[in-house]
Structure formats: structure tokens, C-alpha cells
GROMACS .gro file of C-alpha atoms in nm:
model
  203
    1MET     CA    1   1.811   2.159   0.087
    2PRO     CA    2   1.710   2.489   0.253
    3LYS     CA    3   1.966   2.708   0.078
    4ARG     CA    4   1.979   2.755  -0.299
    5HIS     CA    5   2.268   2.946  -0.449
    6HIS     CA    6   2.310   3.012  -0.819
    7HIS     CA    7   2.626   2.877  -0.983
    8THR     CA    8   2.732   3.029  -1.315
    9GLU     CA    9   3.073   2.875  -1.388
   10SER     CA   10   3.147   2.577  -1.610
   11ARG     CA   11   3.308   2.374  -1.331
   12LEU     CA   12   3.202   2.283  -0.979
   13ASN     CA   13   3.380   2.047  -0.739
   14ASN     CA   14   3.639   1.983  -1.013
   15LEU     CA   15   3.376   1.850  -1.254
   16SER     CA   16   3.219   1.997  -1.568
   17VAL     CA   17   2.884   2.173  -1.526
   18ASN     CA   18   2.637   2.294  -1.788
   19ALA     CA   19   2.621   2.652  -1.658
   20ASP     CA   20   2.710   3.007  -1.754
   21PRO     CA   21   2.600   3.355  -1.637
   22GLU     CA   22   2.284   3.338  -1.847
   23HIS     CA   23   2.203   2.976  -1.756
   24PRO     CA   24   2.279   2.922  -1.386
   25VAL     CA   25   2.230   2.599  -1.193
   26TYR     CA   26   2.156   2.550  -0.826
   27ARG     CA   27   2.489   2.484  -0.660
   28GLU     CA   28   2.358   2.265  -0.379
   29ALA     CA   29   2.156   2.042  -0.613
   30THR     CA   30   2.447   2.005  -0.854
   31THR     CA   31   2.674   1.903  -0.566
   32GLU     CA   32   2.425   1.636  -0.456
   33ILE     CA   33   2.411   1.503  -0.812
   34GLN     CA   34   2.789   1.486  -0.830
   35LYS     CA   35   2.812   1.309  -0.494
   36ARG     CA   36   2.595   1.026  -0.622
   37LEU     CA   37   2.783   1.006  -0.949
   38ARG     CA   38   3.118   0.982  -0.770
   39TYR     CA   39   2.980   0.729  -0.522
   40MET     CA   40   2.873   0.496  -0.802
   41VAL     CA   41   3.197   0.542  -0.997
   42ASP     CA   42   3.396   0.453  -0.686
   43LYS     CA   43   3.178   0.149  -0.620
   44HIS     CA   44   3.148  -0.008  -0.966
   45SER     CA   45   3.398  -0.076  -1.243
   46GLN     CA   46   3.139   0.048  -1.493
   47VAL     CA   47   2.862   0.302  -1.443
   48PHE     CA   48   2.578   0.374  -1.683
   49VAL     CA   49   2.387   0.704  -1.663
   50GLY     CA   50   2.053   0.753  -1.836
   51HIS     CA   51   1.801   1.038  -1.858
   52LEU     CA   52   1.426   0.980  -1.835
   53GLU     CA   53   1.139   1.227  -1.859
   54PHE     CA   54   0.815   1.169  -1.667
   55ARG     CA   55   0.495   1.341  -1.782
   56PHE     CA   56   0.126   1.336  -1.694
   57PRO     CA   57  -0.174   1.279  -1.923
   58PRO     CA   58  -0.281   1.623  -2.052
   59GLU     CA   59  -0.628   1.589  -1.899
   60MET     CA   60  -0.502   1.495  -1.553
   61GLU     CA   61  -0.533   1.747  -1.272
   62THR     CA   62  -0.211   1.743  -1.072
   63GLN     CA   63  -0.162   1.844  -0.710
   64ASN     CA   64   0.083   2.101  -0.582
   65ASN     CA   65   0.313   1.836  -0.441
   66ASN     CA   66   0.545   1.560  -0.560
   67ARG     CA   67   0.348   1.265  -0.425
   68HIS     CA   68   0.332   1.079  -0.756
   69ILE     CA   69   0.700   1.109  -0.842
   70SER     CA   70   0.807   1.031  -0.483
   71ASN     CA   71   0.597   0.714  -0.483
   72ALA     CA   72   0.720   0.615  -0.828
   73ILE     CA   73   1.088   0.672  -0.751
   74ARG     CA   74   1.061   0.466  -0.432
   75LYS     CA   75   0.897   0.180  -0.623
   76CYS     CA   76   1.146   0.211  -0.910
   77ARG     CA   77   1.436   0.180  -0.667
   78MET     CA   78   1.276  -0.133  -0.518
   79LYS     CA   79   1.222  -0.280  -0.865
   80LEU     CA   80   1.585  -0.222  -0.961
   81LYS     CA   81   1.697  -0.384  -0.637
   82ARG     CA   82   1.484  -0.692  -0.708
   83GLU     CA   83   1.642  -0.710  -1.053
   84GLY     CA   84   1.988  -0.700  -0.895
   85ILE     CA   85   2.068  -0.352  -1.030
   86ASP     CA   86   2.242  -0.117  -0.788
   87ALA     CA   87   2.143   0.242  -0.866
   88GLN     CA   88   2.125   0.595  -0.738
   89LEU     CA   89   1.839   0.810  -0.866
   90VAL     CA   90   1.819   1.186  -0.908
   91TRP     CA   91   1.502   1.370  -1.006
   92ALA     CA   92   1.403   1.731  -1.070
   93ARG     CA   93   1.064   1.897  -1.102
   94GLU     CA   94   1.010   2.149  -1.382
   95GLN     CA   95   0.714   2.379  -1.439
   96ARG     CA   96   0.729   2.712  -1.613
   97ASN     CA   97   0.424   2.803  -1.820
   98SER     CA   98   0.220   2.482  -1.822
   99ASP     CA   99  -0.048   2.384  -1.572
  100GLN     CA  100   0.130   2.055  -1.508
  101PRO     CA  101   0.481   1.984  -1.390
  102HIS     CA  102   0.704   1.727  -1.552
  103TYR     CA  103   1.006   1.552  -1.408
  104HIS     CA  104   1.355   1.461  -1.518
  105CYS     CA  105   1.514   1.152  -1.366
  106TYR     CA  106   1.874   1.037  -1.403
  107PRO     CA  107   1.932   0.674  -1.303
  108ILE     CA  108   2.300   0.614  -1.220
  109CYS     CA  109   2.335   0.237  -1.251
  110ASP     CA  110   2.587  -0.041  -1.212
  111GLY     CA  111   2.705  -0.053  -1.573
  112ASN     CA  112   2.785  -0.423  -1.548
  113LYS     CA  113   2.410  -0.487  -1.517
  114VAL     CA  114   2.270  -0.219  -1.749
  115GLN     CA  115   2.374  -0.207  -2.114
  116HIS     CA  116   2.123   0.053  -2.233
  117VAL     CA  117   1.850   0.264  -2.079
  118GLN     CA  118   1.552   0.101  -2.252
  119ARG     CA  119   1.527  -0.176  -1.993
  120VAL     CA  120   1.526   0.071  -1.706
  121ALA     CA  121   1.283   0.297  -1.892
  122GLY     CA  122   1.048   0.000  -1.933
  123PHE     CA  123   1.048  -0.066  -1.558
  124PHE     CA  124   0.989   0.299  -1.480
  125ASN     CA  125   0.714   0.339  -1.741
  126GLU     CA  126   0.518   0.048  -1.595
  127ILE     CA  127   0.546   0.185  -1.242
  128TRP     CA  128   0.465   0.544  -1.344
  129SER     CA  129   0.165   0.428  -1.548
  130ARG     CA  130   0.019   0.252  -1.244
  131GLU     CA  131   0.092   0.555  -1.026
  132ILE     CA  132  -0.097   0.796  -1.254
  133ASP     CA  133  -0.359   0.541  -1.365
  134ALA     CA  134  -0.259   0.546  -1.732
  135SER     CA  135  -0.196   0.277  -1.991
  136PRO     CA  136   0.171   0.173  -2.023
  137GLU     CA  137   0.126   0.203  -2.400
  138SER     CA  138   0.085   0.579  -2.353
  139ASN     CA  139   0.458   0.596  -2.270
  140TYR     CA  140   0.449   0.887  -2.028
  141VAL     CA  141   0.809   0.795  -1.945
  142ARG     CA  142   1.055   0.842  -2.229
  143TYR     CA  143   1.432   0.836  -2.244
  144CYS     CA  144   1.637   1.130  -2.364
  145PRO     CA  145   1.976   1.038  -2.516
  146PRO     CA  146   2.279   1.265  -2.469
  147GLN     CA  147   2.350   1.281  -2.843
  148GLU     CA  148   2.716   1.257  -2.936
  149ARG     CA  149   2.834   1.126  -2.596
  150ALA     CA  150   2.588   0.838  -2.592
  151ASP     CA  151   2.661   0.472  -2.533
  152ASN     CA  152   2.440   0.285  -2.780
  153ASN     CA  153   2.278   0.630  -2.817
  154THR     CA  154   2.091   0.594  -2.486
  155GLY     CA  155   2.323   0.715  -2.210
  156ILE     CA  156   2.677   0.770  -2.088
  157ARG     CA  157   2.901   0.483  -1.976
  158ILE     CA  158   3.199   0.535  -1.748
  159ARG     CA  159   3.454   0.253  -1.744
  160ARG     CA  160   3.683   0.299  -1.447
  161HIS     CA  161   3.990   0.167  -1.628
  162GLY     CA  162   3.899   0.301  -1.970
  163SER     CA  163   4.118   0.557  -2.141
  164ASP     CA  164   3.817   0.791  -2.156
  165ALA     CA  165   3.706   0.743  -1.793
  166GLU     CA  166   3.785   1.099  -1.684
  167THR     CA  167   3.627   1.246  -1.996
  168GLN     CA  168   3.311   1.043  -1.949
  169LEU     CA  169   3.291   1.140  -1.583
  170HIS     CA  170   3.296   1.506  -1.685
  171ASN     CA  171   3.045   1.436  -1.962
  172ALA     CA  172   2.807   1.272  -1.716
  173SER     CA  173   2.838   1.556  -1.463
  174HIS     CA  174   2.779   1.812  -1.738
  175TRP     CA  175   2.476   1.623  -1.870
  176MET     CA  176   2.317   1.560  -1.532
  177SER     CA  177   2.363   1.919  -1.416
  178TYR     CA  178   2.076   2.003  -1.653
  179ALA     CA  179   1.847   1.879  -1.377
  180ALA     CA  180   1.979   2.152  -1.146
  181LYS     CA  181   1.918   2.442  -1.386
  182VAL     CA  182   1.738   2.743  -1.241
  183ASN     CA  183   1.530   2.794  -1.555
  184GLU     CA  184   1.198   2.605  -1.593
  185LYS     CA  185   1.127   2.594  -1.219
  186GLU     CA  186   0.943   2.925  -1.189
  187LYS     CA  187   0.600   2.776  -1.113
  188THR     CA  188   0.714   2.541  -0.839
  189PRO     CA  189   0.462   2.589  -0.556
  190GLU     CA  190   0.583   2.734  -0.227
  191GLY     CA  191   0.718   2.460  -0.004
  192CYS     CA  192   0.731   2.204  -0.288
  193ARG     CA  193   1.063   2.033  -0.348
  194MET     CA  194   1.236   2.095  -0.679
  195PHE     CA  195   1.473   1.797  -0.643
  196GLY     CA  196   1.494   1.450  -0.496
  197PHE     CA  197   1.786   1.215  -0.439
  198THR     CA  198   1.809   0.856  -0.321
  199GLN     CA  199   2.021   0.819  -0.012
  200ILE     CA  200   2.385   0.720  -0.028
  201PRO     CA  201   2.446   0.434   0.218
  202LYS     CA  202   2.648   0.534   0.520
  203ALA     CA  203   2.998   0.389   0.531
   0.00000   0.00000   0.00000
């Protein structure tokens, strides 16, 4: 994603976006997020979207790259596939004032297979713990519910034939666009990716 343009309006590609002139998002990243959301909604009768936060132990020295999250996301995708869960994954790196980055990940899952995000968070926590050589009990992966729009208070569910399908699609786009916000990425090292996306299969 060589070009990064700021987007400051509340809609992009006919979907709701969490942006305004004081809180811009990266247009290209938001578009990639929306592509994966629409792909999953077109593919599955139900889609479940969760939000996970990945952190490092405070004493751990981190490198100026995304090796750990890239490895973890690849293994998480493989784990979901083994469990029979079709998913697209979006992640964003954030680092503003701290010495360590942290990451936000939004799993977009087949909602017929995922009822709440805790199961997915458990998979990801185990994999992340091994990646950073930490105890799973430390819970360096935690889920972040979307408050009033939550399904079982853990994520957003889009039912293709539900009366609220369009509303929930907008809610999910708005929620996920947080990952594309310009703020909190000031300390990203030169040449280090701010975002990652699993590939959409070619038709």
C-alpha cells in the first residue's frame, strides 16, 4: 500500500466510517478493510466480526518490524482453517509514545461457525503466547467489545436476510475503520507496515 491518503468524511465506498476532520483515517487501508467485509458478507449468510488487541510483555524488547504479528496471523489463519472456520483477518500496528507497539486485529468470520469472539480469542492467545514466549495465562490477547452494537457483547453479527443487515454492515465498517485511523501510528519505523490483510481468494 504505497500511497496513504487521509479521509475525513463519515462515509467511504457507501459505507459508514469512523472519521471526521480531526480524526482522519487512511483511505486505502479503510477500503481494504471494507473489501474483506463485503467479501465475507457476500459469501456467508451470517458474518461475525470481532476485535482483538495484541500486546507484548512490558519487559520484552521488540524489533522495528512486524515479524511476530505476521507469524501469529499466519498461524491463526491456519488454526481457524483446521477448525473449519472461514475468516478474513485485518490487523493494524499502533505506536505513539510507548517503546513497544501493540496491534489491533479484526477477525471477520463465518457467523454460522462463530457465536462469540471468546473462542477465537482463545486460539489467538495461545498462538501469540508461543510467538512471544509468554504464558497463555498472561492473556496478552484480549477482546474489545463494540459496546451497544455487540452480539452477546463480544462483536457484531451481520445476518444477510435479517431486517438489520444493512445497519449491521454499516456498524461493522464504522467499527473496523478504527484500525485505519491516522492517530497512534506516529512512531511506526520507516519502512515498517502499519497494516496487514489476509488475501481474498481470486474468483
